[in-house]
Amino acid sequence: MNRKILVTSALPYANGPIHLGHLVEYVQTDIWVRFQKLQGNQVFYFCADDTHGTPIMIAARNRGITPEQLVNQIRKEHFEDLTAFQVEFDNFYSTNTPENRALSEEIYLKAKEKGHIHKKSLNQLFCTHDDMFLPDRFVRGTCPKCGALDQYGDSCEVCSSTYRPEELKDSRCSICGNPPVEKESEHIFFQLADFQKFLEDWLKTPNRVDEGVRKKMHEWIDQGLRHWDISRDGPYFGFAIPGETNKFFYVWLDAPIGYMASSLNFFRKTGQDELFDAFWRSEENEVYHFIGKDIVYFHTLFWPALLNAGDFRTPTSVFVHGFLTVNGEKMSKSRGTFVRASTYLKHMDPECLRYFYATRLGAALDDLDLNTEDFVQRYNSDVVGNIANLFSRLVSGIASKLDFRLSSELSTEGKKLFDRVAGKKQSIIDFYENRQYARAIREIQSLSDEVNRFITEKEPWKQIKGDAEAARQTVTDAINAGMALALYLKPVLPVLAGGVEELLALENPLRFDSDLEPLPAQHVIRAYRHLAGRIETSAFDAMFDEERIAADGAGQTGASKKAGGGKQAQKSGAGEKSDGPGRKGKENKEASAKSTAAGKGMEDQSPDGIITIDELNRVELRVGQINSAEFIEGADRLLRIQLDVGEEKPRNVIAGIRSAYAPEDLKDLKVVCVSNLKPRKMKFGTSEAMLLATGKDDTLTLFTPHRSALPGDRLG
């Protein structure tokens, strides 16, 4: 029976443009949604612009327009940017809507009726210069918990703690920079502590959140849940609280309710009103939130408690991703790496970014680094070299000379190849279902290597000169295997996959819920059309230059901070990553200590980590081919590998790659290893080489040489 699934991404804040950090989440979500739809499930993907708060009011005032005009303009820009990256929402709405107002009031009044609301007079920060109470994010200062500098007034980006603005040390107004004063005001609180038992039980449900998130939540719960201030004093752009004077709902109360409002709007306008209750008042169907790790507290504590108070169901799971860095560093306007979506689109195809993100995304909380050289190499090698080139050389070079007609059936070898590729469909399905996109891509590329190897061995460009039917058979065998690869890539590269479907003149689109069958006898395909083109690192240079110039022209206003235009980053969970005070210094000290402890031979090492060519030449990097791999009993991170490095006997290697690779996936894989490393005796045996890899956990990726490399070949 097909599943009914409702999916959301965090709401971008309506005071600035979409950037590459935001796109991590939207691409991640869209891939999962497309996959689920290809499985035959009924899936709805909802989002909206988060439109309320003082930053919107101030930004509109500075532009000389109303807040309503501003949020409508920004929403249009956001939607255009996101759809350009093939992110397909069923509805992209706004939190400044009648549906959101009604739902916010309903949840609040039910919570109040149940006794979960109380009032309390408190001293609030007030700016005498701007004559206004300062919302949380219009106060900057030092975190009272960990001492991190320049933090927001409600939560710390470094330690994720939440607190009141008055608790900040050395606080200042983010608008004018003056120290605020305290002024008494009556506020309305949601009694989060009332829901401690409920939240503890909610967390016990398997797969509710990632294990790392679960541990952090237990830590917060164990510290004791604090009452949550859900009101803000006017002037404020937002919803007035029913029955109160000059009090407005805090933006974080009505923002997640925007998920519900977007779905309600869609179901009403499509005549499916009953589906709102089917998703939000019943546990029968599935609800999933994709968010960034900086907004975990709001989505896993406040949000479930609010839903419970309002008699609505809670999400099935909350999927959390890490931050984006660029070339190993946090996004920076001064370096030009804080790239807007609109800037990227001037220089590069959006599917390039979708593919690279997929190669780096797993189910864990790990940050994702956009290394520009790796980005270009991976796309050119994997997509252009392995996939597009496969169809190009078969169709343009061979099939075009054979009237584009395929053979009557697969050859014996071709059937084995097709069965091998099609037989991996369930593995690919499992990877997508569990959001292990990096593993799916590795599997797909391994299969594409096999198909390309088949073509290279058959040499149809030579066959066509003397045996046209043999060439036709090779094209038929390889095209059918390539069709399966197009299906596997369809959630990530929908445009490229659509191009393959058109090229192959398929009667029905490729789907995961349909059997993979060879094309009909003597099927006629179409002439080749461009599927993908090579990219250059110069495109990134141009992007960075454009953003750097734009930042200089804007006086580098720091748009990643909410007060200057950046709650957007905070809401999406994909903004700048904060190192925190002294983090780099701590890492350097640890590195220094490790170097000192390494003993003799380290004294002459350059203090900046640079080595000489002679030192480099001592390291032998060689191609190895994995003969076999197996689990090691009692070791949950290790695999035992037999590695052929061109010697008389294979070497025994113990590698910590179990989180990313299954033993059966490694057979015959060519890798790069350090071959002259001194054998190391370990608990589970002796390891006689080291495999080279990047990443960690389920995004770990082994370095692989070109398919023509042989075991024992030396690199460099």
XYZ file of C-alpha atoms in Angstrom:
716
model
C 0.000 0.000 0.000
C 1.386 3.393 -1.014
C 2.343 5.800 1.728
C 0.948 9.307 2.249
C 3.763 11.682 3.150
C 3.933 15.392 3.995
C 7.395 16.953 3.824
C 8.645 20.420 4.768
C 11.850 22.410 4.596
C 12.655 25.172 7.085
C 11.198 28.532 6.130
C 13.628 31.092 4.662
C 13.393 34.495 6.325
C 11.928 37.173 4.077
C 14.616 39.824 4.370
C 17.354 38.578 2.079
C 18.201 36.308 -0.850
C 18.589 32.544 -0.994
C 22.256 31.507 -0.923
C 24.192 28.269 -1.399
C 23.910 27.453 2.297
C 20.120 27.436 2.132
C 20.240 25.241 -0.947
C 21.832 22.380 0.974
C 18.514 21.850 2.708
C 16.200 22.487 -0.217
C 18.180 20.196 -2.528
C 18.396 17.521 0.170
C 14.640 17.672 0.706
C 13.770 17.816 -2.983
C 15.862 14.725 -3.752
C 13.996 12.791 -1.056
C 10.601 14.046 -2.231
C 11.321 13.171 -5.869
C 12.500 9.724 -4.821
C 9.343 9.097 -2.804
C 7.167 10.169 -5.729
C 9.088 7.829 -8.048
C 8.264 5.088 -5.545
C 4.572 5.715 -6.159
C 3.924 7.343 -2.798
C 1.562 10.294 -2.439
C 3.884 13.077 -1.344
C 3.228 16.742 -0.605
C 6.134 19.167 -0.251
C 5.331 22.421 1.559
C 7.294 25.502 2.475
C 6.708 29.227 2.959
C 8.515 32.461 3.602
C 8.939 33.352 7.283
C 7.734 36.933 7.215
C 7.278 38.352 10.720
C 9.475 40.186 13.190
C 11.175 43.505 13.758
C 13.877 42.890 11.100
C 11.181 42.878 8.422
C 9.696 46.077 9.800
C 13.072 47.838 9.899
C 14.114 46.587 6.437
C 10.841 47.787 4.925
C 11.194 51.170 6.604
C 14.718 51.531 5.213
C 13.430 50.801 1.698
C 10.507 53.171 2.024
C 7.872 50.453 1.542
C 5.424 48.600 3.783
C 6.365 45.276 5.420
C 3.667 43.604 3.311
C 5.236 44.925 0.112
C 8.672 43.754 1.224
C 7.658 40.195 2.089
C 5.672 39.812 -1.131
C 8.669 40.947 -3.154
C 11.114 38.677 -1.314
C 8.764 35.692 -1.549
C 8.663 36.055 -5.335
C 12.482 36.180 -5.471
C 12.850 33.164 -3.180
C 10.416 31.101 -5.207
C 12.124 31.958 -8.503
C 15.562 31.061 -7.132
C 14.448 27.771 -5.633
C 12.505 26.609 -8.673
C 15.548 27.402 -10.839
C 17.358 24.682 -8.869
C 14.512 22.259 -9.706
C 13.137 22.387 -6.174
C 9.484 21.464 -6.739
C 7.143 22.571 -3.970
C 3.498 21.669 -4.012
C 2.985 25.007 -2.296
C 5.371 27.822 -1.379
C 3.294 30.123 0.810
C 3.793 32.831 3.449
C 3.377 33.049 7.216
C 1.648 36.429 6.851
C -1.643 34.824 5.814
C -5.163 34.291 7.185
C -4.566 30.544 7.528
C -1.474 31.069 9.647
C -3.175 33.659 11.829
C -6.139 31.343 12.472
C -3.959 28.322 13.284
C -1.644 30.360 15.544
C -4.604 31.708 17.489
C -6.174 28.239 17.724
C -3.041 26.657 19.173
C -2.448 29.560 21.563
C -6.033 29.598 22.869
C -6.042 25.824 23.402
C -2.753 26.033 25.282
C -4.197 28.850 27.385
C -7.386 26.886 28.056
C -5.301 23.936 29.262
C -3.329 26.129 31.676
C -0.044 26.168 29.756
C 0.071 29.971 29.449
C 0.936 32.506 32.138
C 1.902 36.173 32.341
C 4.856 37.674 34.086
C 6.270 41.166 34.371
C 9.934 41.322 33.581
C 12.643 43.743 32.764
C 13.222 43.887 29.033
C 15.979 45.575 27.085
C 14.906 48.920 25.693
C 16.849 51.172 23.320
C 16.423 54.796 24.344
C 17.994 55.924 21.074
C 15.489 54.063 18.854
C 12.655 54.332 21.408
C 11.673 50.666 21.242
C 11.872 47.393 23.113
C 14.528 45.248 21.502
C 13.535 41.803 20.213
C 15.948 38.963 20.926
C 17.723 39.217 17.627
C 18.215 42.949 17.882
C 20.501 42.445 20.841
C 24.082 41.237 20.480
C 26.487 40.264 23.217
C 28.468 37.510 24.904
C 26.801 34.146 25.516
C 26.127 33.725 29.260
C 26.690 29.965 29.013
C 29.865 29.445 26.972
C 31.292 32.961 26.623
C 31.070 33.074 22.817
C 31.276 36.636 21.541
C 28.768 38.462 19.325
C 25.783 36.153 19.850
C 22.081 36.743 19.366
C 19.788 37.668 22.230
C 17.891 34.374 22.294
C 20.289 31.562 21.389
C 23.982 30.873 20.937
C 25.242 29.641 17.566
C 28.252 28.028 19.243
C 26.794 25.998 22.139
C 23.105 26.055 21.014
C 21.962 27.244 24.445
C 18.856 29.406 24.724
C 18.430 32.294 27.152
C 16.773 35.661 27.599
C 18.313 38.820 26.064
C 18.817 40.280 29.551
C 21.197 37.427 30.353
C 23.660 38.420 27.628
C 26.891 39.994 28.800
C 28.087 43.285 27.286
C 24.839 43.634 25.339
C 24.264 46.301 22.707
C 21.488 47.354 20.329
C 22.028 45.853 16.894
C 20.453 48.863 15.200
C 22.464 51.721 16.676
C 25.164 49.932 18.695
C 24.305 51.681 21.975
C 23.980 49.757 25.249
C 20.283 49.185 26.037
C 18.581 49.841 29.359
C 16.137 47.587 31.178
C 12.471 48.543 31.252
C 9.580 46.625 32.790
C 6.998 44.989 30.513
C 4.408 42.245 30.984
C 5.067 39.190 28.819
C 3.209 35.991 28.004
C 4.889 32.630 28.513
C 4.307 29.118 27.201
C 5.035 26.652 30.009
C 7.397 24.309 28.196
C 8.294 22.543 31.443
C 4.732 21.141 31.507
C 5.703 18.959 28.550
C 8.877 17.378 29.902
C 7.378 13.885 30.271
C 5.655 14.179 26.912
C 8.923 15.149 25.191
C 10.850 12.360 26.900
C 8.279 9.850 25.649
C 8.238 11.458 22.199
C 11.977 10.949 21.936
C 11.679 7.229 22.680
C 10.040 6.592 19.315
C 12.638 4.997 16.987
C 13.959 7.211 14.179
C 12.276 10.316 15.578
C 15.609 12.135 15.363
C 19.229 11.247 14.661
C 21.079 9.731 17.616
C 23.310 12.788 17.949
C 20.249 15.032 18.121
C 18.595 12.699 20.616
C 21.567 12.974 22.960
C 21.558 16.766 22.719
C 17.836 16.883 23.455
C 18.247 14.702 26.529
C 20.987 17.062 27.664
C 18.620 20.032 27.328
C 15.780 18.187 29.049
C 18.039 17.067 31.900
C 19.058 20.694 32.466
C 15.401 21.539 33.002
C 13.045 23.090 30.473
C 12.356 26.791 30.880
C 9.158 28.663 30.173
C 9.180 30.200 26.712
C 8.430 33.878 26.143
C 6.009 33.906 23.182
C 5.109 37.622 23.166
C 6.734 40.769 21.834
C 5.820 44.388 22.446
C 4.763 46.671 19.623
C 5.777 48.135 17.311
C 6.103 44.702 15.746
C 5.219 43.182 12.370
C 3.266 40.047 13.167
C 0.004 38.687 14.563
C -1.624 40.428 17.517
C -2.232 38.094 20.467
C -5.990 37.623 21.045
C -7.290 39.509 24.075
C -4.086 41.508 24.593
C -3.133 45.124 23.949
C -0.020 45.882 21.893
C 1.250 42.320 22.279
C 2.278 40.188 19.307
C 3.206 36.554 18.825
C 6.963 35.980 18.814
C 8.006 34.999 15.291
C 9.142 31.531 16.422
C 5.601 30.726 17.528
C 3.899 31.327 14.192
C 6.833 30.362 11.924
C 6.610 26.541 12.227
C 2.830 26.819 12.157
C 3.543 28.113 8.652
C 4.100 24.485 7.619
C 0.506 23.767 8.550
C -0.801 26.974 6.975
C 0.909 26.226 3.661
C -0.631 22.763 3.586
C -4.066 24.079 4.586
C -3.961 26.650 1.785
C -2.990 23.991 -0.760
C -5.556 21.415 0.330
C -8.341 24.006 0.261
C -7.533 25.391 -3.172
C -7.201 21.869 -4.641
C -10.456 20.629 -3.111
C -8.746 18.202 -0.727
C -9.786 19.800 2.573
C -9.973 16.444 4.326
C -6.231 15.889 3.879
C -5.362 18.630 6.371
C -6.893 16.649 9.227
C -5.554 13.402 7.744
C -2.016 14.727 8.121
C -2.187 17.068 11.118
C -4.778 15.482 13.404
C -4.051 11.817 12.710
C -0.964 9.638 13.157
C -2.065 7.442 10.244
C 0.082 9.295 7.692
C 3.664 10.579 7.787
C 5.029 14.095 8.427
C 8.735 14.916 8.030
C 10.668 18.127 8.683
C 14.080 18.818 7.114
C 16.025 21.437 9.111
C 19.530 22.682 9.888
C 21.263 21.805 13.123
C 21.111 25.402 14.405
C 17.313 25.260 14.830
C 17.065 21.839 16.461
C 15.949 23.285 19.817
C 12.925 25.001 18.296
C 11.863 22.006 16.199
C 12.392 19.224 18.712
C 11.270 20.880 21.956
C 9.049 23.926 21.371
C 7.351 22.672 18.214
C 6.236 19.208 19.422
C 5.036 20.774 22.681
C 3.034 23.432 20.809
C 1.449 20.817 18.570
C 0.527 18.695 21.562
C -0.973 21.689 23.341
C -3.053 22.477 20.253
C -4.303 18.877 19.877
C -2.330 18.286 16.675
C -0.047 15.359 15.885
C 3.733 15.666 16.041
C 6.174 14.975 13.186
C 7.099 11.396 12.335
C 10.764 12.415 12.113
C 12.895 15.532 12.119
C 15.850 15.210 9.730
C 18.808 17.453 10.588
C 21.742 18.442 8.381
C 24.973 20.318 9.036
C 26.315 23.643 7.805
C 27.932 24.473 4.487
C 31.546 25.594 4.297
C 33.381 26.667 1.148
C 36.930 25.453 0.560
C 37.173 24.463 4.214
C 36.076 27.810 5.655
C 32.763 29.309 6.692
C 30.970 31.311 4.032
C 32.374 34.820 3.824
C 31.182 37.980 2.114
C 34.651 39.496 2.161
C 36.054 36.444 0.330
C 33.051 36.306 -1.982
C 32.106 32.784 -0.901
C 28.737 33.862 0.487
C 27.224 33.092 -2.917
C 23.623 33.969 -3.661
C 21.559 31.510 -5.675
C 20.958 34.151 -8.336
C 24.703 34.739 -8.697
C 25.424 31.026 -9.042
C 22.812 30.714 -11.801
C 24.669 33.260 -13.943
C 27.753 31.065 -14.032
C 26.812 27.398 -13.699
C 24.044 24.882 -14.304
C 21.984 24.204 -11.147
C 22.256 20.440 -11.660
C 26.004 20.695 -11.018
C 25.263 21.892 -7.484
C 22.530 19.297 -6.958
C 24.955 16.545 -7.928
C 27.811 17.762 -5.755
C 25.580 18.159 -2.722
C 24.310 14.616 -3.258
C 27.890 13.298 -3.257
C 28.373 14.846 0.183
C 25.036 14.313 1.913
C 24.352 11.507 4.349
C 21.948 10.994 7.215
C 24.391 12.334 9.829
C 24.879 15.885 11.149
C 28.241 16.389 9.452
C 29.005 19.736 7.884
C 29.347 19.786 4.108
C 32.351 21.398 2.445
C 32.029 22.784 -1.059
C 35.577 22.361 -2.290
C 35.574 24.009 -5.690
C 38.299 21.840 -7.223
C 36.634 18.660 -6.011
C 33.257 19.986 -7.193
C 34.547 20.511 -10.742
C 36.488 17.247 -10.860
C 33.580 15.157 -9.567
C 31.018 16.633 -11.925
C 33.253 16.450 -14.989
C 34.359 12.911 -14.206
C 31.109 11.418 -12.922
C 28.352 13.185 -14.820
C 30.033 14.373 -18.013
C 32.676 11.671 -18.365
C 30.787 8.633 -17.110
C 27.097 9.326 -17.798
C 26.669 11.929 -20.555
C 29.669 10.633 -22.487
C 28.279 7.087 -22.299
C 25.183 8.116 -24.260
C 27.055 10.573 -26.471
C 29.566 8.110 -27.858
C 26.979 5.348 -28.258
C 24.325 7.456 -29.968
C 26.258 10.143 -31.840
C 29.171 7.934 -32.794
C 27.500 4.581 -33.437
C 23.688 4.473 -33.373
C 23.461 7.426 -35.761
C 25.099 5.200 -38.391
C 22.639 2.376 -37.697
C 19.381 4.303 -38.220
C 19.109 4.582 -34.404
C 17.604 1.078 -34.314
C 18.564 -1.344 -31.527
C 18.938 -5.121 -31.724
C 16.123 -7.602 -31.113
C 17.409 -8.616 -27.691
C 20.315 -8.388 -25.295
C 23.349 -10.557 -25.877
C 24.385 -13.055 -23.212
C 27.023 -10.611 -21.983
C 24.590 -7.732 -22.261
C 21.993 -9.537 -20.172
C 24.571 -10.194 -17.462
C 25.494 -6.502 -17.483
C 21.849 -5.408 -17.374
C 21.020 -7.833 -14.573
C 24.028 -6.639 -12.593
C 23.011 -2.961 -12.911
C 19.259 -3.537 -12.492
C 19.959 -5.845 -9.561
C 21.262 -2.899 -7.557
C 17.909 -1.095 -7.666
C 16.875 -2.117 -4.159
C 20.210 -0.972 -2.721
C 19.774 2.408 -4.405
C 16.203 2.615 -3.084
C 17.391 1.889 0.453
C 20.103 4.547 0.238
C 17.653 7.213 -0.918
C 15.046 6.214 1.654
C 17.598 6.626 4.444
C 18.946 9.899 2.964
C 22.325 8.317 2.312
C 22.751 10.100 -0.984
C 26.549 9.899 -0.977
C 26.355 6.112 -0.794
C 23.777 6.026 -3.587
C 26.056 8.117 -5.803
C 29.047 5.889 -5.071
C 27.028 2.826 -6.038
C 25.781 4.482 -9.226
C 29.275 5.557 -10.250
C 30.641 2.090 -9.597
C 27.980 0.711 -11.934
C 28.673 3.391 -14.541
C 32.349 2.407 -14.458
C 31.278 -1.144 -15.232
C 29.116 -0.069 -18.174
C 31.868 2.139 -19.587
C 34.363 -0.686 -19.154
C 32.030 -2.919 -21.170
C 31.931 -0.331 -23.984
C 35.706 0.127 -23.944
C 36.292 -3.623 -24.163
C 33.814 -4.048 -27.039
C 35.131 -1.022 -28.999
C 31.961 -0.400 -31.041
C 33.750 2.401 -32.932
C 35.905 -0.354 -34.438
C 33.041 -2.834 -34.778
C 31.036 -0.392 -36.915
C 33.764 -0.473 -39.557
C 33.579 -4.232 -40.130
C 30.542 -5.690 -38.367
C 27.626 -3.288 -38.089
C 25.394 -5.789 -36.283
C 28.051 -6.402 -33.637
C 28.207 -2.645 -33.094
C 24.403 -2.499 -32.910
C 24.477 -5.226 -30.268
C 27.048 -3.387 -28.172
C 24.970 -0.198 -28.353
C 21.847 -2.147 -27.368
C 23.530 -3.814 -24.399
C 25.126 -0.619 -23.082
C 22.106 1.641 -23.723
C 19.851 -0.626 -21.665
C 22.281 -0.604 -18.738
C 22.614 3.170 -19.097
C 18.835 3.504 -18.889
C 18.948 1.976 -15.397
C 21.651 4.468 -14.394
C 19.404 7.326 -15.542
C 16.638 6.057 -13.256
C 19.017 5.871 -10.312
C 20.135 9.473 -10.879
C 16.651 10.854 -11.523
C 15.997 12.195 -7.977
C 19.298 14.097 -8.088
C 19.488 15.091 -11.767
C 15.890 15.326 -13.002
C 16.771 17.353 -16.104
C 19.541 15.013 -17.232
C 17.362 11.965 -16.553
C 14.540 13.567 -18.520
C 16.964 14.096 -21.392
C 17.842 10.397 -21.349
C 14.148 9.457 -21.339
C 13.627 11.642 -24.405
C 16.744 10.282 -26.089
C 15.591 6.700 -25.580
C 12.050 7.541 -26.759
C 10.567 5.858 -23.703
C 6.834 5.255 -23.738
C 6.645 5.864 -19.966
C 8.961 7.829 -17.642
C 11.451 5.867 -15.552
C 10.166 5.059 -12.063
C 11.362 3.091 -9.064
C 7.963 1.421 -8.615
C 8.120 -0.108 -12.115
C 10.187 -3.119 -13.106
C 13.398 -2.359 -14.957
C 12.980 -4.129 -18.288
C 15.139 -3.972 -21.434
C 13.871 -1.800 -24.269
C 11.562 -3.489 -26.825
C 13.010 -5.464 -29.735
C 14.393 -3.247 -32.515
C 13.440 -0.152 -30.539
C 14.259 3.115 -32.301
C 15.945 5.780 -30.210
C 16.382 9.468 -31.065
C 19.352 11.547 -32.158
C 21.651 12.639 -29.354
C 20.951 15.922 -27.623
C 23.304 17.590 -25.183
C 22.946 16.121 -21.675
C 25.767 17.761 -19.700
C 28.832 19.870 -20.374
C 32.165 20.284 -18.659
C 32.606 23.004 -16.061
C 35.697 24.949 -15.007
C 36.889 26.338 -11.682
C 36.951 29.745 -13.384
C 33.149 29.772 -13.009
C 33.596 29.773 -9.236
C 36.265 32.458 -9.499
C 33.766 34.619 -11.381
C 31.064 33.960 -8.763
C 33.362 34.845 -5.892
C 34.562 38.000 -7.643
C 30.988 39.120 -8.261
C 29.982 38.544 -4.639
C 33.136 40.208 -3.319
C 32.450 43.317 -5.399
C 28.811 43.329 -4.281
C 29.869 43.069 -0.629
C 32.344 45.924 -1.016
C 29.672 48.048 -2.643
C 27.226 47.356 0.166
C 29.760 48.301 2.815
C 29.833 44.692 4.074
C 26.742 45.048 6.216
C 26.922 41.504 7.562
C 23.686 40.149 6.130
C 24.119 36.785 7.764
C 22.984 38.240 11.089
C 19.304 38.729 11.644
C 19.552 42.289 12.887
C 21.339 43.276 9.715
C 19.410 40.889 7.527
C 20.045 37.338 8.589
C 17.401 35.500 10.557
C 17.004 33.915 7.155
C 20.209 31.973 7.677
C 19.203 31.072 11.199
C 15.790 29.852 10.089
C 17.055 27.754 7.216
C 19.761 26.110 9.266
C 22.257 26.515 6.475
C 23.950 29.808 7.216
C 27.419 30.740 8.331
C 29.097 28.378 10.702
C 30.524 30.034 13.784
C 33.858 28.799 15.051
C 33.345 30.233 18.483
C 35.945 31.950 20.639
C 39.333 30.296 20.695
C 38.268 27.282 18.671
C 41.059 27.542 16.134
C 43.576 28.227 18.870
C 42.458 25.107 20.711
C 42.778 23.017 17.561
C 46.265 24.355 16.907
C 47.375 23.501 20.449
C 46.024 19.977 20.085
C 47.793 19.571 16.753
C 51.034 20.830 18.305
C 50.728 18.396 21.190
C 50.187 15.498 18.776
C 53.245 16.522 16.770
C 55.417 16.679 19.879
C 54.190 13.299 21.042
C 55.095 11.740 17.685
C 58.734 11.575 18.790
C 61.923 11.633 16.721
C 61.891 12.996 13.215
C 59.391 15.746 13.968
C 61.824 18.367 15.225
C 62.736 19.570 11.732
C 59.174 19.906 10.528
C 58.287 23.387 9.336
C 56.088 25.191 11.876
C 53.556 25.988 9.129
C 53.163 22.302 8.235
C 55.031 22.556 4.885
C 57.161 19.561 3.876
C 60.012 19.282 1.369
C 59.891 17.368 -1.913
C 62.250 14.802 -0.394
C 59.827 14.175 2.446
C 56.972 13.829 -0.023
C 58.934 11.353 -2.147
C 59.209 9.027 0.843
C 55.453 8.416 0.680
C 54.475 5.741 -1.849
C 50.931 6.146 -3.113
C 49.889 3.163 -5.219
C 46.789 1.836 -6.918
C 45.256 -1.141 -5.163
C 42.377 -3.391 -6.167
C 40.183 -4.922 -3.479
C 39.955 -8.700 -3.852
C 37.634 -9.180 -0.894
C 36.227 -7.428 2.156
C 34.533 -8.742 5.275
C 33.094 -7.581 8.570
C 35.250 -7.978 11.678
C 33.351 -9.429 14.610
C 33.448 -7.080 17.577
C 34.509 -4.042 15.518
C 31.608 -1.831 14.480
C 33.765 0.551 12.407
C 36.231 -1.789 10.703
C 36.420 -4.011 7.634
C 39.134 -6.567 6.814
C 40.290 -6.166 3.218
C 42.507 -8.211 0.916
C 44.231 -5.636 -1.307
C 46.102 -6.371 -4.539
C 48.918 -3.826 -4.958
C 50.679 -5.628 -7.803
C 52.730 -7.920 -5.570
C 52.905 -11.708 -5.399
C 50.379 -11.845 -2.551
C 47.578 -9.459 -1.588
C 48.007 -7.349 1.525
C 45.822 -7.483 4.600
C 44.309 -4.073 5.369
C 42.107 -3.149 8.322
C 40.160 -0.037 7.381
C 37.661 2.073 9.335
C 35.185 2.412 6.470
C 32.346 0.174 7.630
C 29.977 3.128 8.168
C 30.101 3.982 4.462
C 30.745 0.730 2.592
C 29.243 -2.744 2.651
C 31.783 -5.536 1.967
C 29.997 -6.678 -1.191
C 30.236 -3.157 -2.638
C 34.027 -3.160 -2.436
C 34.927 -6.241 -4.472
C 37.122 -5.316 -7.472
C 37.056 -1.620 -6.539
C 40.270 0.204 -7.378
C 41.528 2.487 -4.617
C 44.569 4.558 -3.652
C 46.713 3.436 -0.720
C 49.881 4.361 1.149
C 51.894 1.249 0.368
C 55.145 1.849 2.272
C 53.579 2.462 5.668
C 55.080 0.321 8.406
C 52.708 -2.609 9.141
C 50.645 -1.861 12.220
C 49.635 -4.527 14.714
C 46.065 -3.980 15.840
C 43.620 -5.814 18.072
C 42.070 -7.565 15.083
C 45.257 -8.300 13.121
C 48.029 -6.522 11.244
C 47.246 -3.808 8.711
C 49.764 -3.595 5.869
C 48.613 -0.443 4.052
C 46.376 2.594 4.483
C 43.497 3.480 2.166
C 43.005 7.146 1.284
C 39.557 8.640 1.814
C 37.778 11.909 2.489
C 34.807 12.700 4.726
C 33.606 10.685 7.687
C 30.814 8.379 8.832
C 28.342 7.587 6.037
C 29.711 10.353 3.779
C 33.220 8.874 3.812
C 34.468 8.366 0.248
C 37.465 6.336 -0.890
C 39.789 7.886 -3.455
C 39.564 5.952 -6.708
C 41.978 6.196 -9.664
C 41.073 6.306 -13.353
C 39.597 3.042 -14.624
C 42.700 2.389 -16.775
C 45.028 2.324 -13.728
C 46.420 -1.068 -12.698
C 47.189 -2.527 -9.244
C 50.662 -1.451 -8.195
C 50.783 1.696 -10.345
C 52.471 4.482 -8.416
C 50.951 7.943 -8.182
C 53.082 11.001 -8.663
